[in-house]
PDB file of C-alpha atoms in Angstrom:
ATOM      1  CA  MET A   1     134.429  37.536  69.456  1.00  0.00           C
ATOM      2  CA  THR A   2     135.868  41.031  69.566  1.00  0.00           C
ATOM      3  CA  ARG A   3     134.390  43.901  67.595  1.00  0.00           C
ATOM      4  CA  ALA A   4     137.438  43.964  65.280  1.00  0.00           C
ATOM      5  CA  GLU A   5     137.104  40.235  64.570  1.00  0.00           C
ATOM      6  CA  ALA A   6     133.383  40.642  63.950  1.00  0.00           C
ATOM      7  CA  LEU A   7     133.963  43.519  61.507  1.00  0.00           C
ATOM      8  CA  ASP A   8     136.604  41.517  59.623  1.00  0.00           C
ATOM      9  CA  LEU A   9     134.377  38.449  59.323  1.00  0.00           C
ATOM     10  CA  ALA A  10     131.359  40.574  58.376  1.00  0.00           C
ATOM     11  CA  GLN A  11     133.332  42.349  55.641  1.00  0.00           C
ATOM     12  CA  LYS A  12     134.521  39.029  54.192  1.00  0.00           C
ATOM     13  CA  THR A  13     130.982  37.628  54.343  1.00  0.00           C
ATOM     14  CA  VAL A  14     129.366  40.622  52.635  1.00  0.00           C
ATOM     15  CA  THR A  15     132.072  40.736  49.952  1.00  0.00           C
ATOM     16  CA  ALA A  16     131.533  37.052  49.186  1.00  0.00           C
ATOM     17  CA  MET A  17     127.761  37.509  49.082  1.00  0.00           C
ATOM     18  CA  ALA A  18     127.854  40.658  46.928  1.00  0.00           C
ATOM     19  CA  THR A  19     130.309  39.428  44.295  1.00  0.00           C
ATOM     20  CA  ASN A  20     128.697  38.068  41.160  1.00  0.00           C
ATOM     21  CA  THR A  21     130.121  35.444  38.808  1.00  0.00           C
ATOM     22  CA  ARG A  22     132.037  38.100  36.841  1.00  0.00           C
ATOM     23  CA  GLY A  23     133.831  39.246  40.008  1.00  0.00           C
ATOM     24  CA  TYR A  24     132.036  42.579  40.298  1.00  0.00           C
ATOM     25  CA  GLN A  25     130.267  43.943  43.363  1.00  0.00           C
ATOM     26  CA  ASP A  26     126.538  44.157  42.602  1.00  0.00           C
ATOM     27  CA  GLN A  27     125.376  46.362  45.470  1.00  0.00           C
ATOM     28  CA  PRO A  28     126.095  50.069  45.995  1.00  0.00           C
ATOM     29  CA  PHE A  29     128.823  50.931  48.491  1.00  0.00           C
ATOM     30  CA  ASP A  30     126.434  52.252  51.164  1.00  0.00           C
ATOM     31  CA  ALA A  31     124.396  49.034  51.062  1.00  0.00           C
ATOM     32  CA  ARG A  32     127.528  46.943  51.608  1.00  0.00           C
ATOM     33  CA  VAL A  33     128.649  49.151  54.514  1.00  0.00           C
ATOM     34  CA  SER A  34     125.222  48.854  56.122  1.00  0.00           C
ATOM     35  CA  ALA A  35     125.270  45.078  55.729  1.00  0.00           C
ATOM     36  CA  VAL A  36     128.768  44.829  57.247  1.00  0.00           C
ATOM     37  CA  LEU A  37     127.712  46.875  60.280  1.00  0.00           C
ATOM     38  CA  ARG A  38     124.527  44.845  60.808  1.00  0.00           C
ATOM     39  CA  ILE A  39     126.358  41.502  60.584  1.00  0.00           C
ATOM     40  CA  ALA A  40     129.169  42.706  62.853  1.00  0.00           C
ATOM     41  CA  ASN A  41     126.612  43.880  65.408  1.00  0.00           C
ATOM     42  CA  PHE A  42     124.977  40.452  65.282  1.00  0.00           C
ATOM     43  CA  LEU A  43     128.309  38.676  65.766  1.00  0.00           C
ATOM     44  CA  ALA A  44     129.581  40.900  68.585  1.00  0.00           C
ATOM     45  CA  PRO A  45     126.682  42.825  70.111  1.00  0.00           C
ATOM     46  CA  THR A  46     127.807  45.922  71.958  1.00  0.00           C
ATOM     47  CA  GLY A  47     124.490  47.027  73.381  1.00  0.00           C
ATOM     48  CA  GLU A  48     122.681  49.906  71.706  1.00  0.00           C
ATOM     49  CA  ASN A  49     123.071  50.124  67.959  1.00  0.00           C
ATOM     50  CA  THR A  50     123.642  53.830  67.312  1.00  0.00           C
ATOM     51  CA  ASP A  51     123.918  53.234  63.548  1.00  0.00           C
ATOM     52  CA  ASP A  52     120.279  52.166  63.262  1.00  0.00           C
ATOM     53  CA  HIS A  53     118.145  55.227  62.507  1.00  0.00           C
ATOM     54  CA  ARG A  54     114.919  53.301  61.845  1.00  0.00           C
ATOM     55  CA  ARG A  55     113.610  53.786  65.390  1.00  0.00           C
TER      56      ARG A  55
END
């Protein structure tokens, strides 16, 4: 899976997970972006994750 495909699938997944029954996004924007990047990295690992500042 390419990085672009992984980002697209991750965005769709996070949007589906974050949307409540009323159709609103429950999580703040930065939390959704973080989740998309983490899922995309899982789907198409590229080596070092430079977005992870927890180290």
